[in-house]
Coordinates of C-alpha atoms in Angstrom, one line a residue:
M1 CA -58.9 -43.4 -35.3
V2 CA -56.8 -42.5 -38.4
S3 CA -53.3 -43.9 -38.0
A4 CA -49.9 -43.6 -39.5
L5 CA -47.2 -46.2 -39.8
V6 CA -43.8 -45.7 -41.5
A7 CA -41.5 -48.6 -42.4
C8 CA -37.8 -48.8 -41.9
S9 CA -35.2 -51.2 -40.8
D10 CA -31.7 -51.4 -39.2
N11 CA -31.0 -55.0 -40.3
N12 CA -27.5 -55.0 -41.8
D13 CA -27.9 -58.6 -43.1
I14 CA -28.5 -57.9 -46.8
A15 CA -29.3 -61.6 -47.4
S16 CA -32.2 -61.3 -45.0
I17 CA -34.1 -58.8 -47.1
S18 CA -35.6 -61.7 -49.2
T19 CA -36.8 -63.9 -46.4
S20 CA -38.9 -66.4 -48.3
G21 CA -37.4 -69.8 -48.4
E22 CA -38.5 -70.4 -52.0
D23 CA -38.2 -68.6 -55.2
D24 CA -41.1 -66.1 -55.6
Y25 CA -40.9 -65.8 -59.4
Q26 CA -43.4 -68.6 -60.0
Y27 CA -45.9 -66.5 -58.1
V28 CA -45.2 -63.0 -59.5
G29 CA -48.2 -61.5 -61.3
K30 CA -50.6 -64.0 -59.7
D31 CA -53.1 -63.8 -56.9
V32 CA -51.7 -65.3 -53.7
A33 CA -53.8 -65.5 -50.6
N34 CA -54.7 -61.9 -49.5
F35 CA -52.6 -60.3 -52.2
S36 CA -54.0 -59.6 -55.7
A37 CA -51.9 -60.1 -58.8
E38 CA -51.5 -56.4 -59.4
E39 CA -49.9 -55.9 -55.9
W40 CA -46.7 -57.4 -57.3
Y41 CA -46.4 -54.2 -59.3
P42 CA -46.7 -51.3 -56.9
G43 CA -46.1 -48.7 -59.7
G44 CA -48.5 -50.3 -62.1
K45 CA -47.4 -51.8 -65.4
L46 CA -46.0 -48.4 -66.6
G47 CA -44.2 -47.6 -63.3
T48 CA -42.7 -50.8 -61.9
T49 CA -39.3 -52.3 -62.5
E50 CA -38.8 -56.1 -62.2
N51 CA -35.4 -55.4 -60.6
T52 CA -35.3 -56.0 -56.9
A53 CA -31.6 -56.0 -56.4
A54 CA -29.0 -53.2 -55.7
S55 CA -29.6 -50.2 -58.1
C56 CA -33.3 -50.9 -58.5
Y57 CA -34.1 -47.4 -57.3
E58 CA -32.2 -46.1 -60.4
D59 CA -34.3 -47.9 -63.0
E60 CA -36.3 -46.2 -65.7
T61 CA -40.0 -46.9 -66.0
E62 CA -41.7 -48.6 -69.0
A63 CA -43.3 -45.2 -69.7
V64 CA -39.9 -43.8 -70.4
V65 CA -39.1 -46.5 -72.8
N66 CA -42.5 -46.3 -74.5
A67 CA -42.0 -42.6 -75.1
N68 CA -38.5 -43.1 -76.5
L69 CA -37.1 -41.0 -73.7
S70 CA -34.3 -43.4 -72.5
N71 CA -31.5 -41.2 -73.8
A72 CA -32.9 -38.1 -72.1
F73 CA -33.4 -40.2 -68.9
K74 CA -29.7 -41.2 -68.9
R75 CA -28.6 -37.6 -69.5
G76 CA -30.8 -36.5 -66.6
E77 CA -29.2 -39.1 -64.4
M78 CA -25.8 -37.6 -65.2
L79 CA -27.1 -34.2 -64.0
F80 CA -28.4 -35.7 -60.8
E81 CA -25.0 -37.4 -60.0
H82 CA -22.9 -34.5 -61.3
D83 CA -20.6 -32.6 -58.9
F84 CA -21.1 -29.0 -59.7
T85 CA -18.1 -26.6 -59.4
G86 CA -17.8 -22.8 -59.3
T87 CA -16.8 -22.8 -63.0
S88 CA -19.3 -23.3 -65.7
T89 CA -18.6 -25.8 -68.5
A90 CA -20.2 -26.4 -71.8
S91 CA -22.4 -29.1 -70.3
F92 CA -23.0 -28.1 -66.7
G93 CA -23.6 -24.8 -65.1
G94 CA -21.8 -23.3 -62.2
L95 CA -22.1 -23.8 -58.4
G96 CA -23.1 -21.2 -55.9
P97 CA -22.2 -18.5 -54.9
A98 CA -23.8 -20.1 -51.8
Y99 CA -25.1 -23.7 -51.9
V100 CA -26.4 -26.6 -49.9
R101 CA -24.6 -29.5 -51.6
T102 CA -22.4 -29.8 -54.7
S103 CA -24.7 -32.5 -56.2
C104 CA -28.1 -34.0 -55.8
I105 CA -26.9 -37.5 -55.1
D106 CA -25.1 -36.2 -52.0
C107 CA -28.5 -36.0 -50.3
H108 CA -30.1 -39.0 -51.9
P109 CA -27.6 -41.9 -51.5
G110 CA -28.5 -44.6 -54.0
Y111 CA -31.4 -42.4 -55.1
G112 CA -33.1 -43.2 -51.8
H113 CA -33.8 -41.7 -48.3
G114 CA -30.9 -39.8 -46.6
K115 CA -29.1 -41.5 -43.8
R116 CA -28.6 -40.5 -40.2
V117 CA -25.3 -38.9 -39.3
T118 CA -23.8 -37.8 -36.0
S119 CA -22.3 -34.5 -37.1
Y120 CA -23.3 -32.1 -39.8
N121 CA -20.9 -32.2 -42.8
A122 CA -22.2 -31.3 -46.3
D123 CA -19.4 -33.2 -47.9
Q124 CA -20.4 -36.4 -46.3
R125 CA -22.1 -38.5 -49.1
G126 CA -25.5 -39.7 -47.9
N127 CA -26.0 -36.9 -45.4
G128 CA -29.4 -35.9 -46.7
Y129 CA -30.1 -33.5 -43.9
L130 CA -31.5 -30.0 -44.5
L131 CA -31.3 -27.6 -41.6
V132 CA -34.6 -26.1 -40.4
I133 CA -34.2 -22.8 -38.7
Y134 CA -37.2 -20.9 -37.5
H135 CA -38.7 -18.6 -34.8
P136 CA -40.5 -20.8 -32.3
V137 CA -44.0 -20.0 -31.1
D138 CA -45.7 -21.4 -28.0
G139 CA -42.4 -21.9 -26.2
A140 CA -38.7 -22.2 -27.0
N141 CA -38.9 -25.8 -28.0
S142 CA -42.0 -25.5 -30.1
D143 CA -42.1 -27.4 -33.4
D144 CA -44.1 -24.5 -35.0
G145 CA -43.0 -21.1 -36.2
P146 CA -42.0 -19.1 -39.3
Y147 CA -38.7 -19.7 -41.0
I148 CA -36.1 -17.0 -40.3
A149 CA -35.4 -14.5 -43.1
E150 CA -31.7 -14.2 -42.7
V151 CA -30.9 -17.5 -44.4
T152 CA -32.7 -19.4 -47.2
G153 CA -35.5 -21.9 -46.4
M154 CA -33.0 -24.6 -47.1
P155 CA -30.1 -23.1 -45.2
Q156 CA -26.8 -23.0 -47.0
T157 CA -23.6 -24.1 -45.3
R158 CA -21.2 -23.7 -48.2
A159 CA -20.0 -20.9 -50.4
V160 CA -17.7 -20.4 -53.4
E161 CA -14.7 -18.1 -52.9
P162 CA -14.5 -15.4 -52.0
F163 CA -17.7 -15.6 -50.0
L164 CA -18.4 -17.1 -46.6
P165 CA -21.2 -19.6 -46.1
P166 CA -24.5 -18.2 -44.7
V167 CA -24.1 -20.8 -41.9
D168 CA -20.7 -21.9 -40.8
E169 CA -20.8 -25.7 -40.2
R170 CA -18.3 -25.4 -37.4
G171 CA -21.0 -23.8 -35.3
I172 CA -23.6 -26.6 -35.9
H173 CA -23.9 -29.0 -32.9
L174 CA -25.8 -32.3 -33.4
S175 CA -26.3 -35.0 -30.7
W176 CA -28.5 -38.0 -30.4
L177 CA -30.3 -38.5 -27.1
P178 CA -32.1 -41.6 -25.8
V179 CA -35.8 -41.5 -24.9
T180 CA -35.9 -42.6 -21.2
E181 CA -39.7 -42.7 -21.0
M182 CA -42.6 -42.3 -23.4
E183 CA -44.8 -39.2 -22.9
S184 CA -47.8 -41.5 -23.5
G185 CA -46.7 -43.7 -20.5
L186 CA -46.1 -46.8 -22.6
P187 CA -43.2 -48.9 -21.1
M188 CA -40.0 -49.2 -23.2
Q189 CA -40.7 -52.9 -23.6
F190 CA -43.5 -54.9 -25.1
P191 CA -45.8 -56.9 -22.8
D192 CA -43.9 -60.1 -23.7
G193 CA -40.7 -58.5 -22.3
E194 CA -38.9 -57.6 -25.6
A195 CA -37.4 -54.1 -25.2
Y196 CA -37.2 -51.4 -27.8
S197 CA -35.3 -48.1 -27.7
L198 CA -35.8 -44.7 -29.3
I199 CA -33.4 -41.8 -30.0
Y200 CA -34.0 -38.2 -31.1
P201 CA -31.8 -35.4 -32.4
E202 CA -30.8 -32.3 -30.4
L203 CA -29.6 -29.6 -32.8
S204 CA -28.2 -26.1 -32.0
I205 CA -26.3 -23.5 -34.0
D206 CA -24.1 -20.8 -32.6
I207 CA -25.2 -17.3 -33.4
D208 CA -21.6 -16.5 -34.4
A209 CA -22.0 -19.2 -37.1
F210 CA -24.4 -17.0 -39.1
N211 CA -22.6 -14.9 -41.7
T212 CA -25.5 -12.5 -42.1
S213 CA -26.2 -8.9 -41.3
P214 CA -28.2 -8.7 -39.1
K215 CA -27.7 -12.0 -37.3
P216 CA -30.9 -13.8 -36.4
S217 CA -32.3 -14.2 -32.9
N218 CA -35.0 -16.2 -31.1
L219 CA -34.2 -19.4 -32.9
A220 CA -35.2 -23.0 -32.9
F221 CA -33.8 -25.8 -35.0
R222 CA -34.9 -29.1 -36.5
L223 CA -33.6 -31.6 -39.0
E224 CA -35.3 -32.9 -42.1
S225 CA -33.9 -35.7 -44.3
T226 CA -34.5 -36.1 -48.0
I227 CA -37.0 -38.7 -49.2
G228 CA -36.6 -41.5 -51.8
L229 CA -37.0 -40.3 -55.4
Y230 CA -38.5 -43.3 -57.1
G231 CA -42.2 -43.3 -57.9
T232 CA -42.7 -39.5 -57.5
G233 CA -43.9 -39.2 -61.1
L234 CA -46.7 -41.6 -60.2
L235 CA -47.8 -39.6 -57.2
D236 CA -47.8 -36.5 -59.5
A237 CA -50.3 -38.4 -61.7
I238 CA -52.9 -38.8 -59.0
S239 CA -55.8 -36.6 -59.9
E240 CA -56.9 -33.6 -57.8
E241 CA -60.4 -35.0 -57.9
D242 CA -59.2 -38.2 -56.1
L243 CA -57.1 -36.2 -53.7
K244 CA -60.2 -34.2 -52.8
A245 CA -62.3 -37.3 -52.4
Q246 CA -59.7 -38.6 -49.9
Y247 CA -59.9 -35.4 -47.8
Q248 CA -63.7 -35.6 -47.9
A249 CA -63.8 -39.2 -46.9
T250 CA -61.4 -38.6 -44.0
A251 CA -63.4 -35.6 -42.8
D252 CA -66.6 -37.6 -43.0
Y253 CA -65.0 -40.3 -40.9
F254 CA -64.0 -37.9 -38.1
K255 CA -67.4 -36.2 -38.2
S256 CA -69.1 -39.6 -37.8
K257 CA -67.0 -40.2 -34.7
G258 CA -67.7 -36.8 -33.2
I259 CA -64.1 -35.7 -33.6
D260 CA -63.2 -32.2 -34.5
V261 CA -62.1 -32.3 -38.2
K262 CA -59.8 -29.3 -37.6
E263 CA -57.8 -31.3 -35.1
K264 CA -57.2 -34.1 -37.6
L265 CA -57.0 -32.4 -41.0
N266 CA -54.7 -29.4 -41.4
P267 CA -57.1 -26.4 -41.4
N268 CA -54.6 -24.6 -43.7
F269 CA -55.5 -27.3 -46.3
W270 CA -59.1 -28.3 -45.6
D271 CA -62.0 -26.0 -44.6
A272 CA -64.1 -28.2 -42.3
E273 CA -67.1 -26.0 -42.4
K274 CA -67.2 -25.8 -46.2
N275 CA -66.0 -29.4 -46.6
D276 CA -63.7 -28.1 -49.3
W277 CA -60.2 -26.9 -49.9
A278 CA -58.9 -24.1 -47.7
P279 CA -56.9 -21.3 -49.4
G280 CA -53.6 -22.7 -48.1
A281 CA -54.0 -25.9 -50.1
W282 CA -53.5 -24.1 -53.4
Y283 CA -50.1 -23.5 -54.9
T284 CA -49.5 -20.9 -57.7
L285 CA -47.2 -22.4 -60.3
A286 CA -44.7 -20.4 -62.3
D287 CA -47.2 -19.4 -65.0
G288 CA -50.0 -18.6 -62.6
T289 CA -51.7 -21.9 -62.7
K290 CA -53.1 -23.0 -59.4
K291 CA -52.8 -26.7 -58.2
I292 CA -53.3 -28.5 -55.0
K293 CA -50.2 -29.1 -52.9
R294 CA -48.9 -32.7 -52.5
F295 CA -45.1 -32.8 -52.3
T296 CA -42.6 -32.5 -49.4
Y297 CA -43.2 -33.3 -45.8
A298 CA -45.0 -30.1 -45.3
M299 CA -46.8 -30.4 -48.6
T300 CA -45.4 -27.1 -49.9
R301 CA -45.4 -27.9 -53.6
A302 CA -48.1 -29.0 -56.1
S303 CA -46.2 -30.3 -59.1
L304 CA -43.1 -32.3 -59.5
Q305 CA -42.1 -30.0 -62.3
D306 CA -42.4 -26.9 -60.1
G307 CA -41.2 -28.3 -56.8
A308 CA -39.4 -31.2 -55.2
G309 CA -36.8 -32.1 -57.9
A310 CA -37.3 -29.0 -60.0
N311 CA -36.6 -26.9 -56.9
A312 CA -33.7 -29.0 -55.8
M313 CA -31.7 -28.5 -59.0
W314 CA -32.0 -24.8 -58.5
N315 CA -31.6 -24.3 -54.8
I316 CA -29.3 -27.1 -53.7
P317 CA -26.3 -26.2 -56.0
N318 CA -27.8 -22.7 -56.8
V319 CA -27.7 -23.4 -60.5
S320 CA -29.9 -20.9 -62.4
R321 CA -31.9 -21.5 -65.5
S322 CA -34.1 -19.6 -68.0
D323 CA -37.2 -19.7 -65.7
R324 CA -35.1 -19.0 -62.6
R325 CA -32.4 -16.6 -63.5
F326 CA -32.1 -15.3 -60.0
L327 CA -30.0 -16.8 -57.2
Y328 CA -31.3 -18.6 -54.1
T329 CA -29.9 -16.1 -51.5
T330 CA -31.1 -13.6 -48.9
K331 CA -30.8 -9.9 -48.3
A332 CA -29.0 -10.4 -44.9
W333 CA -26.3 -12.6 -46.5
A334 CA -25.8 -10.2 -49.4
Q335 CA -25.4 -7.3 -46.9
A336 CA -22.9 -9.2 -44.7
M337 CA -20.8 -10.1 -47.8
S338 CA -20.8 -6.5 -48.9
E339 CA -19.6 -5.4 -45.5
N340 CA -16.8 -8.0 -45.1
P341 CA -13.4 -6.5 -45.8
E342 CA -11.8 -9.8 -46.6
V343 CA -14.4 -10.6 -49.2
I344 CA -13.9 -7.1 -50.7
A345 CA -10.1 -7.5 -50.7
K346 CA -10.3 -10.8 -52.5
I347 CA -12.6 -9.5 -55.2
K348 CA -10.3 -6.5 -55.7
Q349 CA -7.5 -8.8 -56.6
D350 CA -9.5 -10.2 -59.6
P351 CA -10.6 -7.7 -62.2
T352 CA -12.4 -10.4 -64.1
S353 CA -14.8 -11.0 -61.2
P354 CA -18.4 -10.0 -62.0
Y355 CA -18.4 -8.3 -58.6
Y356 CA -15.3 -6.1 -59.5
N357 CA -17.3 -3.1 -60.8
D358 CA -15.0 -0.1 -60.7
G359 CA -12.5 -1.8 -58.4
T360 CA -13.1 0.5 -55.5
D361 CA -14.2 -0.8 -52.1
E362 CA -17.5 1.0 -52.5
G363 CA -18.0 -0.1 -56.0
I364 CA -17.3 -3.7 -55.2
A365 CA -19.6 -3.6 -52.2
N366 CA -22.4 -2.2 -54.3
A367 CA -21.9 -4.9 -56.9
V368 CA -22.0 -7.6 -54.3
R369 CA -25.3 -6.2 -52.9
T370 CA -26.7 -5.8 -56.4
L371 CA -25.9 -9.4 -57.5
L372 CA -26.6 -11.3 -54.3
D373 CA -29.6 -9.5 -52.8
P374 CA -32.8 -11.0 -54.4
T375 CA -35.1 -8.3 -53.0
T376 CA -33.8 -5.3 -54.9
D377 CA -34.9 -3.9 -58.3
Q378 CA -31.2 -3.7 -59.2
F379 CA -30.8 -7.4 -58.7
N380 CA -33.8 -8.2 -60.9
N381 CA -32.9 -5.8 -63.6
E382 CA -29.2 -6.7 -63.8
Y383 CA -29.1 -10.4 -62.9
H384 CA -31.9 -11.3 -65.2
N385 CA -29.7 -10.3 -68.1
F386 CA -27.2 -13.0 -67.2
T387 CA -27.0 -16.2 -69.3
P388 CA -28.7 -19.1 -67.4
E389 CA -26.2 -21.7 -66.1
M390 CA -28.5 -24.7 -67.0
T391 CA -29.9 -25.0 -70.5
D392 CA -33.6 -25.7 -71.1
N393 CA -32.6 -29.0 -72.7
N394 CA -30.6 -30.1 -69.7
F395 CA -33.5 -29.2 -67.4
W396 CA -35.9 -31.2 -69.5
Q397 CA -33.6 -34.2 -69.4
Y398 CA -33.3 -33.9 -65.6
M399 CA -37.1 -33.8 -65.3
V400 CA -37.5 -36.8 -67.6
W401 CA -35.2 -38.7 -65.3
H402 CA -37.0 -37.5 -62.1
R403 CA -40.4 -38.3 -63.4
G404 CA -39.2 -41.5 -64.9
L405 CA -37.8 -43.4 -61.9
A406 CA -39.6 -46.7 -61.4
V407 CA -40.8 -48.4 -58.2
P408 CA -39.3 -51.8 -57.4
R409 CA -41.5 -54.9 -57.7
A410 CA -42.9 -56.3 -54.5
R411 CA -41.2 -59.4 -53.0
D412 CA -42.2 -62.5 -51.1
L413 CA -46.0 -61.9 -51.3
N414 CA -46.3 -65.7 -51.4
D415 CA -44.8 -66.0 -47.9
K416 CA -47.3 -66.9 -45.2
Q417 CA -45.7 -64.6 -42.7
V418 CA -45.9 -61.6 -45.1
Q419 CA -49.5 -62.5 -45.8
R420 CA -50.2 -62.5 -42.0
G421 CA -48.4 -59.2 -41.7
K422 CA -50.7 -57.6 -44.2
Q423 CA -53.7 -58.9 -42.4
V424 CA -52.6 -57.5 -39.1
F425 CA -51.5 -54.2 -40.7
M426 CA -55.1 -53.8 -42.0
E427 CA -56.8 -55.0 -38.8
I428 CA -55.1 -52.6 -36.4
G429 CA -55.8 -49.6 -38.6
C430 CA -52.5 -48.7 -40.2
A431 CA -54.0 -48.5 -43.6
S432 CA -56.2 -45.6 -42.5
C433 CA -53.3 -43.3 -43.2
H434 CA -51.0 -45.6 -45.2
R435 CA -53.8 -46.1 -47.8
P436 CA -52.5 -49.0 -50.0
K437 CA -54.1 -48.4 -53.4
W438 CA -54.7 -45.5 -55.7
T439 CA -55.5 -45.2 -59.4
T440 CA -53.8 -42.4 -61.3
G441 CA -55.8 -40.0 -63.5
P442 CA -55.2 -39.0 -67.1
D443 CA -51.9 -37.5 -66.0
N444 CA -52.3 -34.2 -67.9
Y445 CA -49.2 -32.9 -66.1
W446 CA -48.2 -29.3 -65.8
A447 CA -45.0 -28.3 -67.5
P448 CA -42.8 -25.2 -66.8
A449 CA -41.7 -22.8 -69.6
P450 CA -38.4 -24.5 -70.4
I451 CA -40.3 -27.7 -71.2
A452 CA -43.6 -26.4 -72.5
S453 CA -42.2 -23.6 -74.8
N454 CA -39.8 -26.1 -76.4
N455 CA -42.6 -28.6 -77.1
L456 CA -40.7 -31.3 -75.0
S457 CA -42.5 -34.2 -73.4
L458 CA -42.3 -36.1 -70.2
P459 CA -43.2 -39.7 -69.3
T460 CA -46.8 -40.2 -68.3
Y461 CA -48.7 -42.7 -66.1
P462 CA -52.4 -42.6 -67.0
N463 CA -54.9 -44.9 -65.4
Q464 CA -52.4 -47.0 -63.4
T465 CA -53.3 -49.0 -60.3
I466 CA -50.6 -48.2 -57.8
Y467 CA -49.8 -49.2 -54.2
P468 CA -47.8 -46.4 -52.6
Y469 CA -49.3 -46.9 -49.1
T470 CA -50.0 -43.2 -48.4
D471 CA -53.2 -41.2 -48.1
M472 CA -51.4 -38.1 -49.4
L473 CA -52.6 -36.2 -46.3
Q474 CA -50.9 -34.7 -43.4
H475 CA -51.1 -36.0 -39.8
R476 CA -49.4 -35.1 -36.5
L477 CA -47.4 -37.5 -34.3
F478 CA -46.2 -35.1 -31.6
M479 CA -42.7 -36.7 -31.3
K480 CA -40.0 -35.4 -29.0
N481 CA -38.2 -32.6 -31.0
G482 CA -40.6 -33.4 -33.9
I483 CA -41.0 -32.1 -37.4
H484 CA -41.2 -28.4 -38.1
G485 CA -44.8 -27.3 -38.6
S486 CA -46.1 -30.4 -36.7
W487 CA -48.1 -31.6 -39.7
C488 CA -46.3 -34.2 -41.9
R489 CA -47.5 -35.9 -45.1
T490 CA -47.9 -39.7 -44.7
T491 CA -44.7 -41.3 -46.1
P492 CA -45.2 -43.8 -49.0
L493 CA -44.0 -47.2 -47.9
W494 CA -43.4 -48.8 -51.3
G495 CA -39.9 -50.1 -51.9
R496 CA -38.6 -49.1 -48.5
G497 CA -37.5 -52.7 -47.6
L498 CA -34.8 -52.4 -50.3
S499 CA -33.2 -49.3 -48.8
L500 CA -30.2 -51.2 -47.4
I501 CA -29.0 -52.7 -50.6
N502 CA -29.6 -49.5 -52.6
T503 CA -28.3 -46.8 -50.2
G504 CA -26.3 -48.6 -47.5
A505 CA -28.6 -47.4 -44.8
E506 CA -32.2 -47.9 -43.5
D507 CA -32.8 -44.9 -41.3
R508 CA -36.5 -43.8 -41.3
L509 CA -38.9 -41.0 -40.4
H510 CA -38.4 -37.3 -41.3
D511 CA -35.1 -36.9 -39.5
C512 CA -33.8 -40.5 -39.6
R513 CA -34.3 -41.0 -35.9
A514 CA -35.7 -44.5 -36.4
R515 CA -33.1 -47.2 -36.9
N516 CA -35.5 -50.1 -37.6
E517 CA -39.2 -50.7 -38.3
I518 CA -40.0 -51.2 -34.6
E519 CA -38.6 -47.8 -33.7
A520 CA -40.4 -46.1 -36.5
I521 CA -43.7 -47.7 -35.4
M522 CA -43.3 -46.9 -31.7
W523 CA -42.5 -43.3 -32.4
H524 CA -46.1 -43.1 -33.5
A525 CA -47.1 -43.8 -29.9
Y526 CA -44.7 -41.4 -28.1
S527 CA -47.6 -39.2 -27.3
K528 CA -51.3 -40.0 -26.7
K529 CA -52.0 -36.9 -28.9
S530 CA -50.6 -38.7 -31.9
D531 CA -53.0 -39.4 -34.7
A532 CA -51.6 -42.9 -34.8
Y533 CA -51.7 -43.7 -31.1
E534 CA -54.6 -46.1 -31.1
S535 CA -53.3 -48.2 -33.9
T536 CA -49.8 -48.2 -32.5
L537 CA -51.2 -49.2 -29.1
K538 CA -52.7 -52.2 -30.9
F539 CA -49.4 -53.0 -32.4
Y540 CA -47.7 -52.7 -29.0
N541 CA -50.1 -55.4 -27.6
L542 CA -49.5 -57.8 -30.5
P543 CA -47.7 -61.1 -29.8
K544 CA -44.1 -61.1 -31.1
S545 CA -45.0 -63.4 -34.0
D546 CA -47.5 -60.8 -35.3
R547 CA -45.1 -57.9 -34.8
D548 CA -42.5 -59.7 -36.8
A549 CA -45.0 -60.5 -39.5
V550 CA -45.9 -56.8 -39.8
V551 CA -42.2 -55.9 -40.2
K552 CA -41.7 -58.6 -42.8
F553 CA -44.7 -57.3 -44.7
L554 CA -43.3 -53.8 -44.6
R555 CA -40.1 -55.1 -46.1
S556 CA -41.9 -56.8 -48.9
I557 CA -44.1 -54.2 -50.4

């Protein structure tokens, strides 16, 4: 049975993160028991930082240094941490008119995973949540269904004057509820009597909170938190041939067990009959190049340079650039703003506004629709003549930074409890999904026009042995109020044990519902339908000493 296992912790004792009683430096880079010498360097020689203290998620890779890109990396770091405003400056472009956050670091505290919050507030640093608003299928509480069209895929809850936010945060209601019983029937305590608890989010949004015309209906809501940023360049360097081999090997395994491949590999990505990619696995990049999807929980993007970070710099603060001169907005929001008398009145008071037009109510309304509605020819013809808010050079620097973030070195691999934890992790089947080892390809990365047309380079990671602990596939866990779309890419586990000292939080899983490693693991057994149920059941039946060993292992890699 293919399994999935995600690491996290809620231990607030920073000193406990390094649990070995002796200095591990004398063992670093050497074979120790069931760990090879190279496992000390999860990102390979080009992608690992020796730093294992606070700020290690922020370190540049050796590949950045070797390519003389350190200055560009530091400038890209400034862009990541910059608070954008509605006014453009010589260095940084403007914010809005609608936006998700004012800066990237708001969602990625300490460059890591977002943290769990109890109420939705975009100004709260570390709140990495993105709202997911969709039309449910197969019942009102279904995880599946298409995104609504009235707001953007990453719904915006803030706007620059004079506009109103597409979703008013005052109408967002978030609560955390306890699991009283497991759908699978497992007791809420282990056989030795130690109890565990699970919580899950309940999210709703008032219809009146939508500043759109028309307002949406038939809605369901989920939360998704941002992931850690380090090491994503290395995942981009895994070859498509190796990705395909992983799909094929997984499909062959299920066939050998008499299990329907379509139930275990997303049929939108893998054609079980042809034993090859399905049409949905391909993503068309900005220049028409087709690549296999690998990034985001839902695996919606194929290249780091045309997805994930590249998207975020555009659609989080809504900062345009030469290859994306249009805004991240919707027709329904543009229409609502053009119909709002208070918005029109405020624009009328400012003849310098780009929405002023001829100063009449009708002229202003037409200008608002023209400039905010991304579906019209007028929008494309007129807005594409505007000067981009982010320069090509700044975007290149940002991508040098994003592709150049190192993975922290492993810790305590000389510790016998950590060694036992790895042994158990492998024996109970966790590595079926959390595949430990990959080797990157030649890393002939794809580059968008702002980088390629200016002959700019990015750090590369050819032929590196890496240990991300992910199979780069999607699986289903069937959690209570689970992830939108049901299928979720296996989360890499490398460096997760250092979350507390880097971000101040250790919440895990796609919506931060897990407050420690045990909770993250046991969510994999909430339902017997879970792809990880059998492995998690084995974990459930382990003696406490082995459960603790697995946790310590997860904190060390």
